[in-house]
Coordinates of C-alpha atoms in Angstrom, one line a residue:
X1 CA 117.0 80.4 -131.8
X2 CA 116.4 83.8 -131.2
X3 CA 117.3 83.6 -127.7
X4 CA 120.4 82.1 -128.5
X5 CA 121.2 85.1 -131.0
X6 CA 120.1 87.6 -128.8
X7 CA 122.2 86.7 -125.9
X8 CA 125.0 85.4 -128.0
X9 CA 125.1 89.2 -129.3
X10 CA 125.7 90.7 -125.8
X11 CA 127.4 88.3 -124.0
X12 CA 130.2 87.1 -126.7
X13 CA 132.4 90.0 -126.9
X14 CA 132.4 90.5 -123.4
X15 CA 133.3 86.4 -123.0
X16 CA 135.8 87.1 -125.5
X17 CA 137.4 89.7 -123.5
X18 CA 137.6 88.3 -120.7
X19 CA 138.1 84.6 -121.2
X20 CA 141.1 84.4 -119.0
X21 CA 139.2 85.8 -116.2
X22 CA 136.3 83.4 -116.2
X23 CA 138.8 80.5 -116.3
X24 CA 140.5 82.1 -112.6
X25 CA 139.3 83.1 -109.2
X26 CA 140.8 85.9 -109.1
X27 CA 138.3 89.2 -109.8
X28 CA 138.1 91.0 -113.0
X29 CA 140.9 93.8 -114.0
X30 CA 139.0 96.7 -115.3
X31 CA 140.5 99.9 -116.8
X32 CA 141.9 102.6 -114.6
X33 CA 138.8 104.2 -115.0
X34 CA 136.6 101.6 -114.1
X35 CA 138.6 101.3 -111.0
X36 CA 138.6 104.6 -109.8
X37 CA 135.1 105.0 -110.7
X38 CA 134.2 102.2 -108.2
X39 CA 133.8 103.6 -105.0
X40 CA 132.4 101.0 -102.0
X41 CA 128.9 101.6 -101.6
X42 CA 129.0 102.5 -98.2
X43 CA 130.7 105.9 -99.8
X44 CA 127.5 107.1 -101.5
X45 CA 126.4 110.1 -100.3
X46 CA 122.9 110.1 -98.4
X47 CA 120.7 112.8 -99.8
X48 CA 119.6 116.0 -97.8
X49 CA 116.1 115.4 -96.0
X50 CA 114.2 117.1 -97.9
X51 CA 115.7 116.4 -101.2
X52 CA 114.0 114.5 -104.4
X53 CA 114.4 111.0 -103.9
X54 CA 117.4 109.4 -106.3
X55 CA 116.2 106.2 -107.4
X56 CA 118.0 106.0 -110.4
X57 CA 118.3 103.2 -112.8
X58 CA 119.4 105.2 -115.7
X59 CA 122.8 105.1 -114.7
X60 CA 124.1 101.8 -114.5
X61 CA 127.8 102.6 -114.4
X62 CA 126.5 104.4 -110.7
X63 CA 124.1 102.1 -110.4
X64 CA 126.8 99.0 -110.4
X65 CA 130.2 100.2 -109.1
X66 CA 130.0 98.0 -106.8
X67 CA 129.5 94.7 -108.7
X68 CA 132.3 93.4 -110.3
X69 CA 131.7 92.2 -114.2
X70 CA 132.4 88.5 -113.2
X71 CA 129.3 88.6 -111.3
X72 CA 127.2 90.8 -114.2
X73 CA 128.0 88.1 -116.7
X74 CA 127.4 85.2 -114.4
X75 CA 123.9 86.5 -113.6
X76 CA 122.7 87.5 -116.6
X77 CA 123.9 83.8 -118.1
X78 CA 121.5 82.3 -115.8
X79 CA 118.4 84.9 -116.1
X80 CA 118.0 84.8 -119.9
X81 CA 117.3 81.0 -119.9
X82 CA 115.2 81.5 -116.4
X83 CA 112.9 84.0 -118.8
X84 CA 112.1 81.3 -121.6
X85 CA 109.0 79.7 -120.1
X86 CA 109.8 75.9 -121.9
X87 CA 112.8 76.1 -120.6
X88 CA 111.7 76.4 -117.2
X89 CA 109.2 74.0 -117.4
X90 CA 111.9 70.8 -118.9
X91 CA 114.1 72.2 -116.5
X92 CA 111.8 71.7 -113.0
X93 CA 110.4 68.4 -114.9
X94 CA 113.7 67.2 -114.8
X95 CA 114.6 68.1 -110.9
X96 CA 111.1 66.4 -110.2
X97 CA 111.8 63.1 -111.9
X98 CA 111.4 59.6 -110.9
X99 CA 115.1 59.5 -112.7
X100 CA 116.5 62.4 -110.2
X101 CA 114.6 60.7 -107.4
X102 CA 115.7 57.4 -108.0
X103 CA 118.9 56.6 -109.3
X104 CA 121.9 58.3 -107.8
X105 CA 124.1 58.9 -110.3
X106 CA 121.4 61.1 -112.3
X107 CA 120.6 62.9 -109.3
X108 CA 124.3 63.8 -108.5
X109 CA 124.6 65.5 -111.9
X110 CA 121.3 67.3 -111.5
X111 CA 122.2 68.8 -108.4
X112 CA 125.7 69.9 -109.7
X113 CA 124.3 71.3 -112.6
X114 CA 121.4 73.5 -110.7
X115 CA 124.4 74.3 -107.6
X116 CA 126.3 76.4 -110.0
X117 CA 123.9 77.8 -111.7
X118 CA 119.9 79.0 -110.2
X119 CA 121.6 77.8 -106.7
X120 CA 124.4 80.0 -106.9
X121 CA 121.9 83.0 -108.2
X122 CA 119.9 83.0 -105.5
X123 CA 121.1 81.0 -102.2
X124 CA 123.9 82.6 -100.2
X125 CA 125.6 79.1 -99.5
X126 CA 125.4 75.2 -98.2
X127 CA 126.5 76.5 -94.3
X128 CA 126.2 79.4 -92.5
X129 CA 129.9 79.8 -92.9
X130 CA 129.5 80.5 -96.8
X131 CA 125.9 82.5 -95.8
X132 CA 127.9 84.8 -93.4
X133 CA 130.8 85.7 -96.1
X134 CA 128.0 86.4 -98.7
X135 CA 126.8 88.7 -95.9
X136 CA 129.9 90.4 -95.2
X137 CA 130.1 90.9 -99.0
X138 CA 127.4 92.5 -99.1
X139 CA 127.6 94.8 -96.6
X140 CA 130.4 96.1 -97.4
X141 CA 128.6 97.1 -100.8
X142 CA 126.5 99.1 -98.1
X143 CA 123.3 96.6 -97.9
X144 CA 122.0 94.4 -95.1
X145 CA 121.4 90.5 -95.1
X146 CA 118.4 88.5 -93.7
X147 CA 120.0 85.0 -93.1
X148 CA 117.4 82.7 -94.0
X149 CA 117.6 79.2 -93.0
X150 CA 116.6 77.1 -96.1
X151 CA 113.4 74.8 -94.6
X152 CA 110.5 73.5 -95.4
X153 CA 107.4 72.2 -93.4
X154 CA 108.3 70.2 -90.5
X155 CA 105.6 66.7 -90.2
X156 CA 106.2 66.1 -86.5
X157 CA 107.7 67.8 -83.4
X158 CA 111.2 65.8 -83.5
X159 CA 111.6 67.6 -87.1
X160 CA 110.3 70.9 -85.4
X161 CA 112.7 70.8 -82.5
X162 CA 116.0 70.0 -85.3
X163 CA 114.7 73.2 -87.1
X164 CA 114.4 75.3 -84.1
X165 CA 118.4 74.5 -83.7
X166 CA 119.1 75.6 -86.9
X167 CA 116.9 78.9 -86.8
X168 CA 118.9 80.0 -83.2
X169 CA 122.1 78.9 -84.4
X170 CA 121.6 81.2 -87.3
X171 CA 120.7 83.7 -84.7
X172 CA 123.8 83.4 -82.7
X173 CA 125.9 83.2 -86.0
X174 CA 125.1 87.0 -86.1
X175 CA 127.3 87.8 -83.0
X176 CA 130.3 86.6 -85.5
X177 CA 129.0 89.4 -87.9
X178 CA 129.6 93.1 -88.4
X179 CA 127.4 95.5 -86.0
X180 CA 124.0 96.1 -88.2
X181 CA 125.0 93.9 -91.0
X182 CA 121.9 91.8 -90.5
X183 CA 118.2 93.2 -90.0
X184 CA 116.6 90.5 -89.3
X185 CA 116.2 86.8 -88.4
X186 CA 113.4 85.1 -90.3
X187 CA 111.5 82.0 -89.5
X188 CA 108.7 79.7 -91.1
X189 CA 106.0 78.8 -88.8
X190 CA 105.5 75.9 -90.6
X191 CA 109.6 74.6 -89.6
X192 CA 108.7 74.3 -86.3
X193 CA 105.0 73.3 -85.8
X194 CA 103.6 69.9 -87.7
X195 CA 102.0 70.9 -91.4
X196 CA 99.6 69.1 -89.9
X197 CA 98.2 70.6 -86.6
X198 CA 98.6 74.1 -88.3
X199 CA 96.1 72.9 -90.7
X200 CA 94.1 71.5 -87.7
X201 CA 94.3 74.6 -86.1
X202 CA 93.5 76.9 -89.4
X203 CA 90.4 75.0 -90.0
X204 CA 88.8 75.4 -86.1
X205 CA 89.8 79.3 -86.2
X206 CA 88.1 79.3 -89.4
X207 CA 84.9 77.7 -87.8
X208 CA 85.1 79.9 -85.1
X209 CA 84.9 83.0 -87.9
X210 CA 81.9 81.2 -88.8
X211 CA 80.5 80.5 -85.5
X212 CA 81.1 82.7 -82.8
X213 CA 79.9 81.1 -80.3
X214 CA 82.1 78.1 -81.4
X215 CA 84.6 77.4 -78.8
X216 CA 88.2 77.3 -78.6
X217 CA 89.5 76.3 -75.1
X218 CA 93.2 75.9 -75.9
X219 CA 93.1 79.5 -77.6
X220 CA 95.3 82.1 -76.0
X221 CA 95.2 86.1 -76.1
X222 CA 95.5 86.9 -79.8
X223 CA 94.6 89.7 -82.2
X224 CA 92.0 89.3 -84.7
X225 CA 92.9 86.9 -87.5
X226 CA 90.3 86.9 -90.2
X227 CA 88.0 89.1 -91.9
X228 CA 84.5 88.8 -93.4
X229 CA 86.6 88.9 -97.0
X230 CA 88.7 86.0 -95.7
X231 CA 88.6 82.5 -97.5
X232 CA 86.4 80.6 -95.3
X233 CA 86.0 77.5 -98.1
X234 CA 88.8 74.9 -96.7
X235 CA 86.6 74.1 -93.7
X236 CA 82.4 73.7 -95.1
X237 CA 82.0 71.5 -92.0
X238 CA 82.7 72.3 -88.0
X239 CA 85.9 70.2 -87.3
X240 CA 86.6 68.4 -84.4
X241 CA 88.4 69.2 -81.2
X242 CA 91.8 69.3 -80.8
X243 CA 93.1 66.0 -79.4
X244 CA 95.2 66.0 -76.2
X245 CA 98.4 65.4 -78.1
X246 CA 97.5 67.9 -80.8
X247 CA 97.1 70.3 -77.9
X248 CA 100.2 69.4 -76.3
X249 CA 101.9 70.3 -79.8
X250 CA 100.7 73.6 -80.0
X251 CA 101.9 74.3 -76.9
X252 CA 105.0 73.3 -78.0
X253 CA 104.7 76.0 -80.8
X254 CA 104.6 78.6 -79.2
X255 CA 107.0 77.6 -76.8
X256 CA 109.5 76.8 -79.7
X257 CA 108.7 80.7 -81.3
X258 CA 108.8 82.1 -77.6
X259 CA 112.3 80.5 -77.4
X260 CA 113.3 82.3 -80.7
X261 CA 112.3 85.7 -79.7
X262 CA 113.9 85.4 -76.9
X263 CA 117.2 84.4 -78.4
X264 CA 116.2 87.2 -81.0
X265 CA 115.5 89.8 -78.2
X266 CA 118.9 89.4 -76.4
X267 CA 120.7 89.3 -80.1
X268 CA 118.5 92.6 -80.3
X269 CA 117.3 91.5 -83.8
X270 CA 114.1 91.7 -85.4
X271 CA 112.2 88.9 -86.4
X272 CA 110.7 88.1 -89.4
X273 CA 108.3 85.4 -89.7
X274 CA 106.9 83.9 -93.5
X275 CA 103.6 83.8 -95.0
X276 CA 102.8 80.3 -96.2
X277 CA 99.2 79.4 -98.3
X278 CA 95.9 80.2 -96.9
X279 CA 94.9 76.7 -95.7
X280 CA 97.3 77.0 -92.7
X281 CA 97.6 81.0 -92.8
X282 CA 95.0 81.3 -90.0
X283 CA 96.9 79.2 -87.4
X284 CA 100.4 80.8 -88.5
X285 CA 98.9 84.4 -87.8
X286 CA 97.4 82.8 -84.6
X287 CA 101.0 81.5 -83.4
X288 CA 102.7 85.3 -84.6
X289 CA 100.2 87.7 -82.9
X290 CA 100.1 85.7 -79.6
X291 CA 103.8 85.8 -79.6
X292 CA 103.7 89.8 -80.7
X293 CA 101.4 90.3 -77.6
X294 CA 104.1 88.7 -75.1
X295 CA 107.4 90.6 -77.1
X296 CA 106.5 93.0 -78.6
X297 CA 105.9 95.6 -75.7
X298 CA 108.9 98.4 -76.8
X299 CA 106.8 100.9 -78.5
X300 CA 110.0 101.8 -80.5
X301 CA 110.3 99.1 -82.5
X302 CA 108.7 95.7 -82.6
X303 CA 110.3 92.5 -82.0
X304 CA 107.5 89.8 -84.1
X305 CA 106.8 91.0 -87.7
X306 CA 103.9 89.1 -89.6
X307 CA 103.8 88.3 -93.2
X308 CA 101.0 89.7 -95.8
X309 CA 100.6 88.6 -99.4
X310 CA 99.1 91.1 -101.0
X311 CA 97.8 88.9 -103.8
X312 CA 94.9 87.9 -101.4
X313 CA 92.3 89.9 -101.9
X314 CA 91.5 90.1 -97.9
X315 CA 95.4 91.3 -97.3
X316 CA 94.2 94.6 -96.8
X317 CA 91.4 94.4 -94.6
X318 CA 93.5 92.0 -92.6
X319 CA 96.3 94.1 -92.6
X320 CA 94.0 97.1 -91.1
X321 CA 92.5 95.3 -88.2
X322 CA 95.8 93.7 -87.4
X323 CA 97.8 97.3 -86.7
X324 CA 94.2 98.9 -85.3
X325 CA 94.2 95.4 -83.0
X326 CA 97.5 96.0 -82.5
X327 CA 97.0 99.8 -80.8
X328 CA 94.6 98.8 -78.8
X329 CA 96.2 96.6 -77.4
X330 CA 98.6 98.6 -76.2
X331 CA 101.6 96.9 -78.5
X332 CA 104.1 97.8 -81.4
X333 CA 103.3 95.8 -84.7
X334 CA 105.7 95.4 -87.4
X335 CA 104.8 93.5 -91.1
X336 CA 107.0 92.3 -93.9
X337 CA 104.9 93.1 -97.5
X338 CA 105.3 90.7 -100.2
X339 CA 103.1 89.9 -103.6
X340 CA 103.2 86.2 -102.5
X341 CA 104.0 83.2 -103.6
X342 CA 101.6 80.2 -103.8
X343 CA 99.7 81.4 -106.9
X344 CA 99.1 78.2 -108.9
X345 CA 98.8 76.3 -105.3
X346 CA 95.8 78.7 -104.1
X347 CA 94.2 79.4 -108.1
X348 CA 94.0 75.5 -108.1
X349 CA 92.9 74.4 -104.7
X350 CA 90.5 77.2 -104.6
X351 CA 89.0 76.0 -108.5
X352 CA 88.8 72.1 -107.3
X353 CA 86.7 73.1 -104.0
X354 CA 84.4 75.3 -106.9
X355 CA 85.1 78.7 -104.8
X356 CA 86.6 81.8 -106.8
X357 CA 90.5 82.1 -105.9
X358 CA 91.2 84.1 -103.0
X359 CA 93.8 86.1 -104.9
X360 CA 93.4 89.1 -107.0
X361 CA 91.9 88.9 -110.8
X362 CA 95.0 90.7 -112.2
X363 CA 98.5 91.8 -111.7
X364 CA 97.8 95.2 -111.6
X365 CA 95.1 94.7 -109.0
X366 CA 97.6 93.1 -106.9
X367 CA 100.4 95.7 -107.5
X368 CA 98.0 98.2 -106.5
X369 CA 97.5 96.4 -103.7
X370 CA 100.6 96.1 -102.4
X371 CA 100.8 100.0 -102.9
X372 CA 98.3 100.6 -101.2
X373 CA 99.2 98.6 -98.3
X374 CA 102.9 100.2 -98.4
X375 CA 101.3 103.5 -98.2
X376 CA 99.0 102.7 -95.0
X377 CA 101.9 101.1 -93.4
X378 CA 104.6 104.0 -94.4
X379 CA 101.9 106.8 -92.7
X380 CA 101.6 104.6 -89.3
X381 CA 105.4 104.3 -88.8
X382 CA 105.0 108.4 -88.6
X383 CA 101.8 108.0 -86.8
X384 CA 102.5 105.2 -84.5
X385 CA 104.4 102.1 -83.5
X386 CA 104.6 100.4 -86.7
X387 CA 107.4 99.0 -88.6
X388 CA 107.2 97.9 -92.2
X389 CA 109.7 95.7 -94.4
X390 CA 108.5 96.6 -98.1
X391 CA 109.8 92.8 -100.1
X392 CA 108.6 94.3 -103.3
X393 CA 110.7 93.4 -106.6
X394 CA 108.4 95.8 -108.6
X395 CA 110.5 99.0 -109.5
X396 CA 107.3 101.3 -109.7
X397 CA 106.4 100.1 -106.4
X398 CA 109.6 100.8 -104.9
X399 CA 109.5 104.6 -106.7
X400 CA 106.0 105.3 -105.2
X401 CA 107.6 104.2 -101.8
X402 CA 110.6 106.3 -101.7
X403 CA 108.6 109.4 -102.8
X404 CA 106.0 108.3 -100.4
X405 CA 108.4 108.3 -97.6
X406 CA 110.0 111.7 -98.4
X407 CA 106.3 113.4 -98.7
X408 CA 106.0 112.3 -95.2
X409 CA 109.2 113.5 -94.4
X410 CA 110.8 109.9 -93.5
X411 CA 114.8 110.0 -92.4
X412 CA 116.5 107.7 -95.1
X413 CA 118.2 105.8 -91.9
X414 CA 115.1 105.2 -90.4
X415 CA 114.8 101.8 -89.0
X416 CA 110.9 101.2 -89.0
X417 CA 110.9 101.4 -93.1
X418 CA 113.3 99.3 -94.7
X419 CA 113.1 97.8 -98.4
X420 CA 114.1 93.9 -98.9
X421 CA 114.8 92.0 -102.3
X422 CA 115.2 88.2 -102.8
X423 CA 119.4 87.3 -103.3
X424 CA 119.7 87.0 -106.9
X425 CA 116.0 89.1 -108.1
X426 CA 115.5 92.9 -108.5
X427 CA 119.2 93.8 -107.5
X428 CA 118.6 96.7 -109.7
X429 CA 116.5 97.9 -107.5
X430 CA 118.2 97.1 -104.3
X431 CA 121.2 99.2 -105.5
X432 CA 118.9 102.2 -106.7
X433 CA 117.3 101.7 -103.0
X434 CA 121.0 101.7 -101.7
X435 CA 122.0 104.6 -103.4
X436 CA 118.9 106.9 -102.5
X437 CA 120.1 106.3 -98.9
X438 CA 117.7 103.7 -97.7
X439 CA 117.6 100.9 -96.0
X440 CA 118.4 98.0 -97.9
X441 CA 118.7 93.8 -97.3
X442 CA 118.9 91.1 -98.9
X443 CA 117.2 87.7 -98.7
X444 CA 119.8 85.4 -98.1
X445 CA 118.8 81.5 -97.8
X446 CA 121.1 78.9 -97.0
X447 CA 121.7 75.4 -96.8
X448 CA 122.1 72.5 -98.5
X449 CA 121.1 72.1 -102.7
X450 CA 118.9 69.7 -102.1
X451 CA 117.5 71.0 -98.6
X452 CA 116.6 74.4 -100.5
X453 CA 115.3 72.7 -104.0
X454 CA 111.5 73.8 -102.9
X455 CA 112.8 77.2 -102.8
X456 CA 114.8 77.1 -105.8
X457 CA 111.8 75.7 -107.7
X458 CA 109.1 78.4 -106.4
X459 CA 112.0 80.8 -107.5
X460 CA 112.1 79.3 -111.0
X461 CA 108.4 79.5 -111.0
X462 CA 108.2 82.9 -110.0
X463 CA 110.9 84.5 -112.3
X464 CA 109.0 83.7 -115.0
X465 CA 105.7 83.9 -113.8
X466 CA 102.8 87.0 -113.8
X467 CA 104.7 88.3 -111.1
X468 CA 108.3 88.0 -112.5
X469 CA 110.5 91.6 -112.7
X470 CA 113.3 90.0 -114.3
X471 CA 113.1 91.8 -117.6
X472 CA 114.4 94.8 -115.6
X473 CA 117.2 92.9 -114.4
X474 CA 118.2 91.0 -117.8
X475 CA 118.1 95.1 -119.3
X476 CA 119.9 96.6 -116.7
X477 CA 122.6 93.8 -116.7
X478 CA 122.9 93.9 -120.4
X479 CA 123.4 97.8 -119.9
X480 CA 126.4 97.6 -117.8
X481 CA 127.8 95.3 -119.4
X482 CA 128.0 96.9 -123.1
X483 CA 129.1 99.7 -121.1
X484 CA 131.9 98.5 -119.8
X485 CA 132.9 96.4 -123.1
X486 CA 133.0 100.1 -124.5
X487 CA 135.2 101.9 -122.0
X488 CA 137.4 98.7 -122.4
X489 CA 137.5 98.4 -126.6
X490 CA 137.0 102.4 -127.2
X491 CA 138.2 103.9 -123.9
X492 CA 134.6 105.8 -123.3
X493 CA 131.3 105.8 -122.1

């Protein structure tokens, strides 16, 4: 009940006053002032190299301009009941039912219901028709878009060679698109080779960290993949050899993510490729750096990006030996920084094998973490051929970065550091990002409701988790938004 009240008291004025709005398609008619106070984001000034960095969130009426109140309300009526843990937890019971599963009529509703509400929050459309306006949308608010193509793990290679369609359709879509609107393609690993042979291939390299002298004859030129901190527990026995088929798949892997760089390369578009959970980590990392070593030869910026989860307490260690690997070997590297996003999965698995979980104790372990591994990564795009994507939706984190970059004298436009937020989380921060002159995307995943309900549940899981920044959101919204009710009742500030 005191949810109710407390979102009751900010939101039903403002329904009030606009009522005739939220019943039309048409945007929202703010004051004169409003209007002429909302400048297109691509207007904002870039500060002077050399200047303090703006990343200010104080100033919401700056901070939004761009975001119409129609879109304020919407998301702030979804992230106050996203925040309530029970809520949650009835909520992913329900999308998890035999009932939703089973009878059609139930599911139907279901899915309606979570399309206009967590699905519209956070997934950029059902095509990439709908992804590619929500892109243009944004750009024209002055951020980028990573089109992500909502799938999950592929079981055998007829599923891996659909994906693979989808994932270079996505990358030709971006011919359609404005010049720079999108930074990067993405891909999971786990799309376009069987869950199963990664897991296969995990638990050998894993052995192989165990045994040296354990052989690998279908392995090709790689970096380093684990370290001695590494979470060795999924395989206590050697595993057998690969099968003949099972070899014949993983050649098809990396044929199938040698086909999307190159389709990536002659798009000249970054790729971004996602972290999974540790038990099939190991082969995923496998696949990326054997692919970085064949593409990734322009010392100006890399073409493969990995993924590291800063949660794990190896990240760093792996992180290091991948970029010092990396120079030696006479290539560019380029990673994507996230917290991650298997916590329960990894706490648990790691708890029924009796091993200590392979992710940090506490938050603030992992956020210092993650700032420490945005720091190494921010001094070797100076010092060398690195590029680094910081995904962080922590607003202290993304404060040390921008002061961290302008210590080291980074140029706001520079392409090697960029700062990416998940469609629908942390857009506070995005827009403070945006508005201190840096690069900015979002994550924009697509597809079908019922295609992207994994994501939508790990999203639903994650917003109200430890690692949740919402609050900051649900604040900032609720800011604006009695802001703007009092320039409309009282004609001020």
């Amino acid at each position: 009940m005191a949810f109710a009240r407390k979102i009751s008291k900010t939101l039903r004025p403002l329904l009030i006053r606009y009522r005739p709005s939220l019943t039309s398609s048409a945007p929202f008619v703010l004051t004169k002032k409003i209007q002429e106070s909302a400048v297109p984001a691509v207007a904002v000034p870039i500060p002077a190299k050399g200047s303090p960095p703006i990343l200010d969130l104080e100033d919401t009426g700056r901070l939004y301009t761009t975001v119409k109140t129609g879109e304020l309300l919407r998301s702030l009526a979804t992230l106050y009941p996203m925040a309530v843990g029970p809520a949650v937890d009835v909520g992913m019971a329900v999308m998890r039912s035999k009932a939703v599963e089973e009878n059609w009529a139930v599911r139907a509703a279901v899915m309606g219901m979570v399309r206009r509400t967590v699905y519209r929050q956070f997934c950029a459309g059902e095509d990439a028709e709908e992804a590619a306006e929500t892109l243009r949308r944004l750009w024209k608010e002055g951020m980028r878009g990573i089109l992500d193509y909502g799938l999950e793990d592929a079981e055998d290679g007829a599923a891996c060679d659909r994906n693979l369609a989808g994932f270079l359709s996505t990358v030709e879509l971006t011919a359609t698109l404005p010049p720079s609107s999108v930074s990067f393609a993405c891909v999971k690993i786990t799309a376009i080779s069987p869950i199963k042979l990664l897991e296969r291939v995990s638990d050998l390299l894993r052995w192989e960290r165990k045994d040296p002298s354990f052989l690998l004859p279908w392995k090709r030129p790689s970096l380093q993949i684990l370290t001695d901190a590494s979470p060795l527990y999924h395989t206590p026995r050697a595993p057998p050899p690969l099968t003949e088929e099972e070899e014949r798949e993983l050649h098809l892997s990396h044929d199938r993510l040698a086909t999307l760089c190159h389709h990536c390369s002659a798009a000249n578009l970054p790729l971004l490729v996602d972290a999974e959970y540790t038990s099939v980590q190991p082969a995923i990392d496998y696949l990326i750096y054997a692919a970085a070593l064949d593409f990734n030869k322009d010392e100006r910026r890399p073409l493969v990006h990995g993924t590291i989860q800063t949660y794990l307490k190896d990240s760093k260690e792996r992180l290091i030996q991948a970029v010092d690997g990396a120079k030696k070997a006479g290539i560019s590297i380029g990673f994507k920084l996230v917290r991650g996003a298997y916590l329960s999965r990894e706490t648990a698995l790691a708890s029924s094998l009796g091993m200590a979980s392979p992710i940090h104790r506490s938050i603030q372990e992992t956020h210092a973490c993650f700032n420490d591994c945005a720091a190494f990564m921010i001094e070797r795009t100076v010092k060398g051929s690195c590029s680094v994507v910081l995904a962080t939706h922590n607003l202290e984190s993304g404060k040390m970065a921008a002061a961290k970059a302008e210590e080291l004298g980074i140029g706001k436009g520079e392409q090697k550091l960029q700062f990416a937020q998940l469609m629908g989380m942390a857009d506070g921060l995005s827009l403070g990002l945006r508005n201190a002159g840096f690069q900015v995307s979002k994550y924009l995943p697509f597809g079908p409701v019922e295609q992207v309900m994994p994501y939508l549940l790990r999203r639903a899981e994650e917003n109200r988790g430890l690692l949740s920044t919402s609050s900051v959101d649900r604040e900032l919204l609720s800011k604006e938004l009695k802001r703007r009710l009092r320039v409309q009742v009282f004609g001020k500030q």
